[in-house]
Structures are given as structure tokens and as C-alpha cells.
């Protein structure tokens, strides 16, 4: 897939974009900030049109096209990766403005970078969820949040997508890695951008500051993700793409800053620092139920000048969790155009009675009941009891559903880092109905069970023992003995 440069929608002679200049000029905003904005409004309009239409408005419109298609069709997911099946990808590809022009009927989702990006936004923003469909196949199902999303203004939709990308998307997963190598290079590149004006071309190949070419090696399509958000325009490094030989990789030779990028990047760097706001990054440091923007106990080394580093360290010790993500960006737009977003769960403990459906295979499952005060070790115990397994091996709960991922709650005797099951209460985890995660028992035999949060009755429960409510199918034999062994 050499040509992943934007291909524009030919159905219209006009590029789709948000008219920031018109919004600013028509808005009654007072104070010096308004004067600054009005002076730069025409410049922003010029920058938006000068980078081939890859601006927030195009992103918003394409994402709307994407979720409308998903809502109108039964989208079956692939067995292994749980990606969109190849049946639907060519049609989605036709309807959006950034296309894989070399795709065939056999091309998988990961080779459609724009669609792959939208897939992560839709799931991480909880606009869609994975549910069990006919024949035991996983399908995408729209949630009630889509209706809320549709009510937002275009500016609000853009910032909801930016919030989802910045806060909720697991960047390591998006990179198809077990770790996220971008954090250090992100704030270094962003700092360089804060020192430049719109239109500046920043070389990524011959820039020895912070050994930038080396540190940016793993960015892959993240260059384009920020381009699609309107931060900059990429110049593809075709030589590196060709020499790498993997069609799912991207390299950039340089980036050209947009006016919009010069406004948003400093705010993201200092007011919405990634390690303070990204949920997955906070989990790496052992948080059970990360609340974006809340106080952070520890943070990685920040290789920035003292002034910027001190601002971030101060933010680290503040509780900003009550603020909407978009708050520091409001100053850039007419107030009425950026007022709302979608709700997020900010509760640290949810009291109630929880029903978990623990599935071994399609027709073999158990439903167990626990209270919010019970621990994840209690959940482990009742699962083994329900399946008549001996309790003599290590285990882990992988909260993202990915075996051996870092988003893990492990058994007390496991010597790995991270939270332990006997210390984590069910109510700590911010569970929502329909949420799924993986329980793995016995690191040798690797018995795997899919757990779904089937119901949460929010109440102040009286004390009770976890119990088995319902079951279906005969469970597997934990130990298999071949009779021939004894002959």
C-alpha cells in the first residue's frame, strides 16, 4: 500500500470543512482573546484549505459516514483480531475521503489506516460495542451514545474525537504493540512545534535535536492521525516505506505545521499532558480505575526545558478531573460552539450487586453474583467453584480482553508488577454493563474464560457470599487422563 495519501471525495466540488473563520467573525466574543482570534481567522481558513482538505471538518464528516454505515449494517468481526470483516471494508473505503486505492477484496482492516483509526475511535468512545451475534460470531452493536454524539455541534464532535484519541484510545494497541514507545518523543516533537509558526516545515530525517529521527521511528501512522486532526501536513518518506517492506507501516520525511496545530499542540502538551490524561498510560502505573485529569502519583521523566517541565509537574498535583477535556480549548472558539461532550464515568467506587456471565464456549457458561465489596479474588474463587476446578494455580484477569497484556489484575502469588486480585474490589473497577474481559487460569494449560458484566444493580448491598445463579452446558474436565497411560 504505497499510496495512502488522501484521495478526495469526488461527489462534491467543495471540500468539506468547518468554517472556523465564519464562526469567529460572527460570534460576539469580548476581550483581547477575541481580537487575537479575529486577526488569525483568515490565516486559519487559508491553512485549512491549503492542506488538501484534511481538516477537522473532513474528519468529522468522514467519521459520521463511517458510524452511519456501521449502524445500518450487521458488522461481523473477524475471529482472531475482532476487526471489521473484509466484506464491508471496500464499501466503507469508497465512502470516505482518505482511501486505500490499492486495496483488493482480500485486504484486511489494518491495511486501511483511516478505517482502522475510526474503528478504534468508535470503540474507545463507546459509540459501538462488541456483542455476541448469531452463530457465536462477534458483531459491532451501536450504543445509546451515538444519539448523544449526533446532537453535538461540529466543533464539539471534533473535540470529542480528539478527547477519545488522546484520553481513551490505547495507543499501544493502535500500534499493535504490548507497550507504547511514543510518550517521550511525543512531548519532544510537540515542544519543537510550539517554537514554530504555521507553515514551518520540520524535518524528521535530519533533525538531531533529542536524536529525533531515531526516537520517532515507531510513530508509524500516528503522523497521519495528527494530520487528520489538522495539526500538520506530512511529507511521506517513500524510500523508508519501500525499504521497510511492510504495507502496514508509514514513515514521514517532514511535517508542515498548520495554524490550527500551533493553537492546539501547546494546550495538549501543557494543559492536557498525555500521562495525566490517557487512561491506558495511567494504568501502566498501577491505577485500577483511572480518572483522566485526576492527581497523578508518579510520572515518567519529562525531557523538556525547566519552565515547561514545572508546568506539567504542577498539573500532575492538581485534580482536573471535574473539568471537561475541551475546557482549555474554549478560548479558541466562540463559546456557544463548544459547550458539550459525551459523559464519562468518574466514580471511584460503584456500590451494588454485580452479575457476571463467565463463558467457556458458546453453550457453556455460568452466571455468578458478587457485591461491590467482594474482591477479584472472590470472583476467581466462585468461577472455579462454578466450573468444579481445583484452586491450585496462578491466574490473571486481563481487563482489555488481551491475553498477557499489561492491563492485568493478577493472583496474589504472581510475582509480576501491577494490582493483585485480593486487593482490588469489584466496585473499584468502574465496570459498565456489557463490559467484557478475560480470565485466564493456570499459566501452563491456559484455561480461558470470557467474562461479561451482565447486570449492575446499584444499591447498598448487605453482606453475602458470592454464589452461582445460573449455568448452561457441562464444563470441561480440568485434568485429562489417557487410560492408555495406566496400561
Coordinates of C-alpha atoms in Angstrom, one line a residue:
X1 CA 0.0 0.0 0.0
X2 CA 2.3 2.7 -1.2
X3 CA -0.3 5.4 -1.9
X4 CA -2.1 6.3 1.3
X5 CA -2.1 10.0 0.6
X6 CA -5.6 11.5 0.8
X7 CA -8.0 10.8 -2.1
X8 CA -10.7 13.4 -2.1
X9 CA -14.4 12.8 -2.3
X10 CA -15.3 13.4 -5.9
X11 CA -19.1 13.7 -5.2
X12 CA -18.7 17.3 -4.3
X13 CA -16.8 20.2 -5.9
X14 CA -16.4 21.8 -2.4
X15 CA -14.1 20.5 0.3
X16 CA -16.0 19.7 3.5
X17 CA -14.6 21.8 6.3
X18 CA -15.6 23.6 9.4
X19 CA -15.7 27.3 8.7
X20 CA -13.7 28.5 11.7
X21 CA -13.3 31.9 10.2
X22 CA -17.0 32.4 9.8
X23 CA -17.7 31.2 13.3
X24 CA -15.2 33.6 14.8
X25 CA -16.3 36.6 12.7
X26 CA -20.0 36.1 13.5
X27 CA -19.5 35.4 17.2
X28 CA -19.8 38.1 19.9
X29 CA -16.7 37.3 21.9
X30 CA -15.2 40.0 24.0
X31 CA -11.7 40.7 25.3
X32 CA -8.2 40.5 23.9
X33 CA -8.5 36.8 23.0
X34 CA -11.3 37.7 20.5
X35 CA -9.0 40.2 18.9
X36 CA -6.3 37.6 18.6
X37 CA -8.7 35.1 17.1
X38 CA -10.2 37.5 14.6
X39 CA -6.7 38.5 13.4
X40 CA -5.8 34.9 12.8
X41 CA -9.2 33.7 11.5
X42 CA -8.4 34.3 7.8
X43 CA -5.0 32.7 8.3
X44 CA -6.7 29.6 9.7
X45 CA -9.1 29.4 6.8
X46 CA -6.2 29.7 4.5
X47 CA -4.3 26.9 6.3
X48 CA -7.3 24.7 6.3
X49 CA -7.8 24.8 2.6
X50 CA -4.0 24.8 1.9
X51 CA -3.5 21.3 3.2
X52 CA -5.8 19.5 0.8
X53 CA -8.9 19.4 2.9
X54 CA -7.5 17.2 5.7
X55 CA -9.0 19.4 8.4
X56 CA -11.3 18.8 11.3
X57 CA -14.4 19.2 9.3
X58 CA -13.4 16.5 6.9
X59 CA -12.5 14.2 9.8
X60 CA -15.9 14.8 11.4
X61 CA -17.8 14.2 8.2
X62 CA -15.9 11.0 7.3
X63 CA -16.3 9.7 10.8
X64 CA -20.1 10.3 10.6
X65 CA -20.1 8.4 7.3
X66 CA -18.3 5.6 9.0
X67 CA -20.6 5.3 12.0
X68 CA -23.7 5.6 9.8
X69 CA -22.5 2.7 7.7
X70 CA -21.8 0.6 10.8
X71 CA -25.2 1.4 12.3
X72 CA -27.1 0.5 9.1
X73 CA -25.4 -2.9 8.7
X74 CA -24.7 -6.0 10.7
X75 CA -20.9 -5.8 11.0
X76 CA -19.4 -9.2 11.7
X77 CA -16.0 -9.2 13.2
X78 CA -13.0 -11.4 12.3
X79 CA -12.3 -14.4 14.7
X80 CA -8.8 -13.6 15.7
X81 CA -8.4 -9.8 15.8
X82 CA -12.1 -8.9 16.0
X83 CA -11.7 -6.4 13.2
X84 CA -14.3 -5.4 10.7
X85 CA -14.8 -8.3 8.2
X86 CA -13.4 -7.9 4.7
X87 CA -17.0 -8.0 3.3
X88 CA -17.6 -4.4 4.4
X89 CA -14.2 -2.7 4.0
X90 CA -14.3 -1.9 0.3
X91 CA -17.7 -0.2 0.6
X92 CA -16.6 1.9 3.6
X93 CA -13.4 2.7 1.7
X94 CA -15.4 4.1 -1.2
X95 CA -17.4 6.4 1.0
X96 CA -14.6 8.3 2.8
X97 CA -12.1 10.7 1.6
X98 CA -8.8 9.0 2.6
X99 CA -8.8 5.7 0.8
X100 CA -6.5 2.8 0.2
X101 CA -6.6 2.8 -3.6
X102 CA -4.7 -0.4 -4.0
X103 CA -6.9 -2.5 -1.7
X104 CA -8.5 -5.7 -3.0
X105 CA -11.4 -7.9 -1.8
X106 CA -8.8 -9.7 0.4
X107 CA -7.3 -6.6 2.1
X108 CA -7.7 -6.6 5.9
X109 CA -8.7 -3.7 8.1
X110 CA -5.2 -2.9 9.3
X111 CA -4.2 -2.0 5.8
X112 CA -6.9 0.6 5.6
X113 CA -5.3 3.1 8.1
X114 CA -8.2 5.6 8.0
X115 CA -10.8 2.9 8.7
X116 CA -8.6 1.3 11.3
X117 CA -8.3 4.6 13.1
X118 CA -12.0 5.2 13.0
X119 CA -12.6 1.7 14.4
X120 CA -10.5 2.5 17.4
X121 CA -12.3 5.8 17.9
X122 CA -15.7 4.3 17.6
X123 CA -15.0 1.5 20.2
X124 CA -12.9 3.6 22.6
X125 CA -15.6 6.4 22.5
X126 CA -18.1 3.7 23.4
X127 CA -20.3 4.6 20.4
X128 CA -20.2 0.9 19.5
X129 CA -19.6 -2.3 21.5
X130 CA -18.7 -5.8 20.6
X131 CA -21.5 -8.3 21.3
X132 CA -22.2 -11.9 20.5
X133 CA -24.2 -12.4 17.4
X134 CA -25.8 -15.3 15.5
X135 CA -23.6 -18.4 15.2
X136 CA -21.4 -17.3 18.0
X137 CA -19.7 -14.5 15.9
X138 CA -18.9 -11.2 17.4
X139 CA -20.6 -8.2 15.8
X140 CA -20.5 -4.4 16.3
X141 CA -23.5 -3.0 18.0
X142 CA -24.3 0.7 18.3
X143 CA -24.8 2.1 21.8
X144 CA -27.1 4.9 23.0
X145 CA -24.2 7.2 23.0
X146 CA -24.5 7.6 19.2
X147 CA -27.7 9.6 19.7
X148 CA -25.8 11.9 22.1
X149 CA -22.9 12.3 19.7
X150 CA -25.3 13.3 16.9
X151 CA -26.6 16.2 19.0
X152 CA -23.2 17.8 19.3
X153 CA -22.1 20.7 17.1
X154 CA -19.4 20.0 14.6
X155 CA -16.8 21.7 16.8
X156 CA -18.0 19.6 19.7
X157 CA -17.8 16.4 17.6
X158 CA -14.2 17.2 16.6
X159 CA -13.2 17.7 20.3
X160 CA -15.0 14.5 21.3
X161 CA -13.0 12.6 18.7
X162 CA -9.8 14.4 19.9
X163 CA -10.6 13.6 23.5
X164 CA -11.3 9.9 22.6
X165 CA -8.0 9.7 20.8
X166 CA -6.0 11.5 23.5
X167 CA -7.7 10.0 26.6
X168 CA -9.4 6.7 25.8
X169 CA -7.6 5.0 22.9
X170 CA -4.9 2.6 24.0
X171 CA -2.0 3.8 21.8
X172 CA 0.0 0.6 22.3
X173 CA -2.9 -1.4 20.8
X174 CA -3.3 1.0 18.0
X175 CA 0.4 0.4 17.2
X176 CA -0.2 -3.4 17.7
X177 CA 2.4 -3.5 20.4
X178 CA 2.5 -4.5 24.1
X179 CA 4.0 -1.1 25.1
X180 CA 3.7 2.5 24.0
X181 CA 7.0 3.9 22.8
X182 CA 5.7 7.3 21.8
X183 CA 5.4 9.1 25.1
X184 CA 8.9 10.7 25.3
X185 CA 9.1 11.5 21.6
X186 CA 5.6 12.9 21.6
X187 CA 6.3 15.7 24.1
X188 CA 9.7 16.4 22.4
X189 CA 8.1 16.8 19.0
X190 CA 5.3 18.8 20.4
X191 CA 7.7 21.1 22.1
X192 CA 9.5 21.7 18.9
X193 CA 6.2 22.5 17.3
X194 CA 5.4 25.1 20.0
X195 CA 8.5 27.0 19.0
X196 CA 7.5 27.4 15.3
X197 CA 4.9 29.3 13.3
X198 CA 2.2 27.9 11.0
X199 CA 3.7 26.9 7.7
X200 CA 7.0 25.8 9.1
X201 CA 8.4 22.6 7.7
X202 CA 10.0 20.5 10.4
X203 CA 12.4 17.9 9.1
X204 CA 12.1 14.5 10.8
X205 CA 15.1 12.9 9.0
X206 CA 17.8 15.4 9.5
X207 CA 16.9 16.8 12.9
X208 CA 19.4 15.8 15.6
X209 CA 17.6 17.5 18.4
X210 CA 16.8 14.8 21.0
X211 CA 18.0 12.3 18.4
X212 CA 14.6 12.9 16.8
X213 CA 14.9 10.6 13.8
X214 CA 15.7 7.6 16.0
X215 CA 13.1 8.4 18.6
X216 CA 10.3 8.9 16.0
X217 CA 11.0 5.5 14.3
X218 CA 7.9 3.8 15.9
X219 CA 5.4 6.6 15.1
X220 CA 4.0 4.7 12.1
X221 CA 0.6 6.1 11.2
X222 CA 0.5 8.4 14.2
X223 CA 2.0 11.0 11.9
X224 CA -1.2 10.7 9.8
X225 CA -3.5 10.6 12.8
X226 CA -2.4 14.0 13.8
X227 CA -2.6 15.2 10.2
X228 CA -6.2 14.0 10.0
X229 CA -6.9 16.1 13.1
X230 CA -5.5 19.0 11.2
X231 CA -2.3 19.6 13.2
X232 CA 0.2 19.3 10.3
X233 CA 0.7 18.0 6.8
X234 CA 3.0 15.0 6.3
X235 CA 5.5 14.5 3.6
X236 CA 5.8 10.8 3.1
X237 CA 9.3 9.2 3.3
X238 CA 8.7 6.8 0.4
X239 CA 12.2 5.5 0.5
X240 CA 11.8 4.3 4.1
X241 CA 8.3 2.9 3.3
X242 CA 9.7 0.9 0.4
X243 CA 12.7 -0.4 2.2
X244 CA 10.7 -1.5 5.3
X245 CA 8.6 -3.8 3.1
X246 CA 5.6 -3.9 5.3
X247 CA 2.4 -2.4 3.8
X248 CA 1.0 -1.5 7.3
X249 CA 3.8 0.9 8.1
X250 CA 4.3 4.6 7.4
X251 CA 7.2 7.0 7.6
X252 CA 7.3 10.7 7.3
X253 CA 10.1 12.8 6.0
X254 CA 8.8 16.1 7.3
X255 CA 5.7 17.8 8.8
X256 CA 4.4 21.2 7.9
X257 CA 2.6 22.9 10.8
X258 CA -0.9 24.3 10.3
X259 CA -2.3 27.3 12.1
X260 CA -4.7 25.0 13.9
X261 CA -1.8 22.9 15.1
X262 CA 0.1 25.8 16.5
X263 CA -3.0 26.6 18.7
X264 CA -3.9 23.0 19.8
X265 CA -0.4 21.5 20.4
X266 CA 0.7 23.8 23.2
X267 CA -2.6 23.1 25.1
X268 CA -2.3 19.4 24.7
X269 CA 1.4 19.5 25.8
X270 CA 0.9 21.5 29.0
X271 CA -2.8 21.6 30.0
X272 CA -3.7 18.0 28.9
X273 CA -0.4 16.3 29.3
X274 CA -0.7 12.7 27.9
X275 CA 0.5 10.8 31.0
X276 CA -2.0 12.7 33.2
X277 CA -5.0 12.2 30.9
X278 CA -4.5 9.0 28.9
X279 CA -6.3 6.1 30.7
X280 CA -4.0 3.4 29.4
X281 CA -0.9 5.3 30.5
X282 CA -2.3 5.7 34.0
X283 CA -3.0 2.0 34.2
X284 CA 0.7 1.3 33.5
X285 CA 1.5 2.9 36.8
X286 CA -0.9 0.7 38.7
X287 CA -4.1 2.6 38.8
X288 CA -7.2 0.3 38.9
X289 CA -9.9 2.7 37.8
X290 CA -8.0 5.7 36.2
X291 CA -9.8 9.0 36.3
X292 CA -8.4 11.3 33.5
X293 CA -7.1 14.5 34.9
X294 CA -7.0 13.5 38.5
X295 CA -3.9 13.8 40.6
X296 CA -1.1 11.5 39.4
X297 CA 1.2 9.9 42.0
X298 CA 4.1 9.3 39.7
X299 CA 5.2 10.3 36.2
X300 CA 8.0 9.4 33.8
X301 CA 10.9 11.7 33.2
X302 CA 10.0 14.8 31.3
X303 CA 12.8 15.8 29.0
X304 CA 11.7 19.4 28.5
X305 CA 13.0 22.8 29.5
X306 CA 12.5 23.7 33.2
X307 CA 9.7 26.1 32.6
X308 CA 7.5 23.6 30.7
X309 CA 8.5 20.7 33.0
X310 CA 7.4 22.7 36.1
X311 CA 4.1 23.5 34.5
X312 CA 3.4 19.8 33.9
X313 CA 4.5 18.8 37.4
X314 CA 2.2 21.4 38.8
X315 CA -0.7 20.0 36.8
X316 CA 0.2 16.5 38.0
X317 CA -0.6 17.5 41.5
X318 CA -3.9 19.2 40.6
X319 CA -7.2 17.5 40.4
X320 CA -8.6 18.5 37.0
X321 CA -11.0 15.5 36.7
X322 CA -14.1 17.7 37.1
X323 CA -13.1 19.7 34.0
X324 CA -14.4 18.7 30.6
X325 CA -11.5 17.8 28.3
X326 CA -12.3 20.6 26.0
X327 CA -12.2 23.4 28.6
X328 CA -8.8 24.9 27.8
X329 CA -9.7 24.9 24.1
X330 CA -12.8 27.0 24.6
X331 CA -10.8 30.2 24.4
X332 CA -10.1 29.5 20.7
X333 CA -13.7 29.3 19.6
X334 CA -17.0 31.2 20.1
X335 CA -18.2 30.0 23.5
X336 CA -21.6 28.7 22.1
X337 CA -19.9 26.4 19.6
X338 CA -18.0 24.3 22.3
X339 CA -20.2 23.6 25.3
X340 CA -20.8 19.9 25.4
X341 CA -19.3 16.4 25.1
X342 CA -20.4 12.9 26.0
X343 CA -20.4 11.8 29.6
X344 CA -17.7 9.6 31.1
X345 CA -17.7 7.6 34.3
X346 CA -15.8 9.4 37.0
X347 CA -16.9 7.4 40.0
X348 CA -14.1 5.8 42.0
X349 CA -16.3 3.2 43.6
X350 CA -19.7 1.9 42.5
X351 CA -21.8 0.2 45.2
X352 CA -24.1 -2.6 44.0
X353 CA -24.8 -6.2 43.2
X354 CA -23.0 -7.5 40.1
X355 CA -23.9 -10.3 37.7
X356 CA -21.0 -11.7 35.7
X357 CA -21.5 -14.2 32.8
X358 CA -18.5 -16.4 32.6
X359 CA -18.3 -18.2 29.3
X360 CA -16.0 -21.1 28.4
X361 CA -17.6 -21.8 25.0
X362 CA -20.8 -20.7 23.2
X363 CA -23.1 -23.1 25.1
X364 CA -21.0 -23.5 28.2
X365 CA -21.4 -20.6 30.7
X366 CA -22.0 -19.7 34.3
X367 CA -23.6 -16.7 35.8
X368 CA -22.3 -15.6 39.2
X369 CA -23.3 -12.9 41.7
X370 CA -21.0 -10.8 43.7
X371 CA -21.2 -7.5 45.6
X372 CA -19.1 -4.4 45.0
X373 CA -17.3 -5.2 48.3
X374 CA -16.1 -8.6 47.1
X375 CA -12.6 -8.8 45.6
X376 CA -11.5 -10.0 42.2
X377 CA -10.0 -13.0 44.1
X378 CA -13.6 -13.7 45.2
X379 CA -14.6 -13.7 41.6
X380 CA -11.8 -16.1 40.8
X381 CA -12.9 -18.4 43.6
X382 CA -16.5 -18.6 42.6
X383 CA -15.6 -19.2 38.9
X384 CA -13.5 -22.2 39.9
X385 CA -16.3 -23.4 42.1
X386 CA -18.9 -23.0 39.4
X387 CA -16.7 -25.0 36.9
X388 CA -15.6 -27.5 39.5
X389 CA -11.9 -26.7 39.1
X390 CA -9.2 -27.2 41.7
X391 CA -7.8 -23.9 43.1
X392 CA -4.1 -24.7 42.8
X393 CA -2.7 -22.5 40.0
X394 CA -1.9 -18.8 39.2
X395 CA -4.4 -16.7 37.3
X396 CA -5.0 -13.3 35.9
X397 CA -7.8 -11.0 34.8
X398 CA -6.9 -9.2 31.6
X399 CA -9.2 -6.2 31.6
X400 CA -8.8 -5.3 28.0
X401 CA -9.5 -8.9 26.9
X402 CA -6.0 -9.4 25.5
X403 CA -4.1 -12.3 26.9
X404 CA -0.8 -11.3 28.6
X405 CA -1.5 -7.6 28.1
X406 CA -0.2 -5.1 30.7
X407 CA -3.8 -4.2 31.7
X408 CA -3.9 -7.0 34.2
X409 CA -5.0 -7.9 37.7
X410 CA -3.1 -10.9 38.8
X411 CA -3.3 -13.5 41.5
X412 CA -1.6 -12.6 44.9
X413 CA 1.2 -15.1 44.4
X414 CA 2.1 -13.8 40.9
X415 CA 5.5 -12.0 41.2
X416 CA 4.7 -9.6 38.3
X417 CA 4.1 -6.0 38.9
X418 CA 0.6 -4.5 39.0
X419 CA -2.5 -4.8 41.1
X420 CA -3.3 -8.0 42.9
X421 CA -6.7 -9.6 42.9
X422 CA -7.1 -9.9 46.7
X423 CA -6.6 -6.1 47.0
X424 CA -9.0 -5.0 44.2
X425 CA -12.7 -4.8 45.0
X426 CA -15.3 -5.3 42.3
X427 CA -16.7 -1.8 42.9
X428 CA -13.2 -0.2 42.4
X429 CA -13.1 -1.0 38.7
X430 CA -15.7 1.3 37.2
X431 CA -17.5 -1.6 35.4
X432 CA -20.3 -0.8 33.0
X433 CA -23.0 -3.2 31.8
X434 CA -21.8 -5.1 28.7
X435 CA -18.1 -4.7 29.5
X436 CA -16.1 -7.8 28.7
X437 CA -12.7 -9.0 30.0
X438 CA -10.6 -12.2 30.0
X439 CA -10.0 -14.6 32.9
X440 CA -7.0 -16.9 32.4
X441 CA -6.5 -19.7 34.9
X442 CA -3.3 -21.9 35.1
X443 CA -0.4 -20.3 33.2
X444 CA 0.6 -23.7 31.9
X445 CA -2.7 -25.1 30.5
X446 CA -4.1 -21.5 30.0
X447 CA -7.8 -22.1 30.6
X448 CA -9.5 -19.0 29.2
X449 CA -13.0 -17.7 30.1
X450 CA -14.7 -14.6 28.7
X451 CA -16.4 -12.6 31.4
X452 CA -19.2 -10.2 30.6
X453 CA -20.7 -7.7 33.1
X454 CA -24.3 -8.7 32.5
X455 CA -26.0 -6.5 35.2
X456 CA -25.2 -4.0 37.9
X457 CA -27.9 -3.2 40.4
X458 CA -26.7 0.0 42.1
X459 CA -27.6 -0.4 45.8
X460 CA -26.0 -0.5 49.2
X461 CA -25.8 -4.3 49.4
X462 CA -25.9 -6.4 52.6
X463 CA -23.1 -8.8 53.2
X464 CA -23.5 -12.1 51.3
X465 CA -21.3 -14.9 49.9
X466 CA -20.7 -15.0 46.1
X467 CA -22.9 -17.6 44.5
X468 CA -23.8 -19.3 41.3
X469 CA -27.1 -18.1 39.9
X470 CA -27.4 -20.0 36.6
X471 CA -25.5 -22.3 34.4
X472 CA -25.6 -23.9 30.9
X473 CA -23.6 -26.8 29.5
X474 CA -21.3 -29.3 31.0
X475 CA -18.0 -27.7 32.0
X476 CA -14.6 -29.0 30.8
X477 CA -12.6 -31.6 32.7
X478 CA -9.7 -29.7 34.3
X479 CA -7.4 -32.7 34.1
X480 CA -7.4 -35.2 31.2
X481 CA -6.0 -38.7 31.8
X482 CA -5.4 -41.1 29.0
X483 CA -6.4 -44.6 30.0
X484 CA -3.5 -45.9 27.9
X485 CA -1.1 -44.3 30.4
X486 CA -2.1 -46.9 33.0
X487 CA -1.9 -50.0 30.8

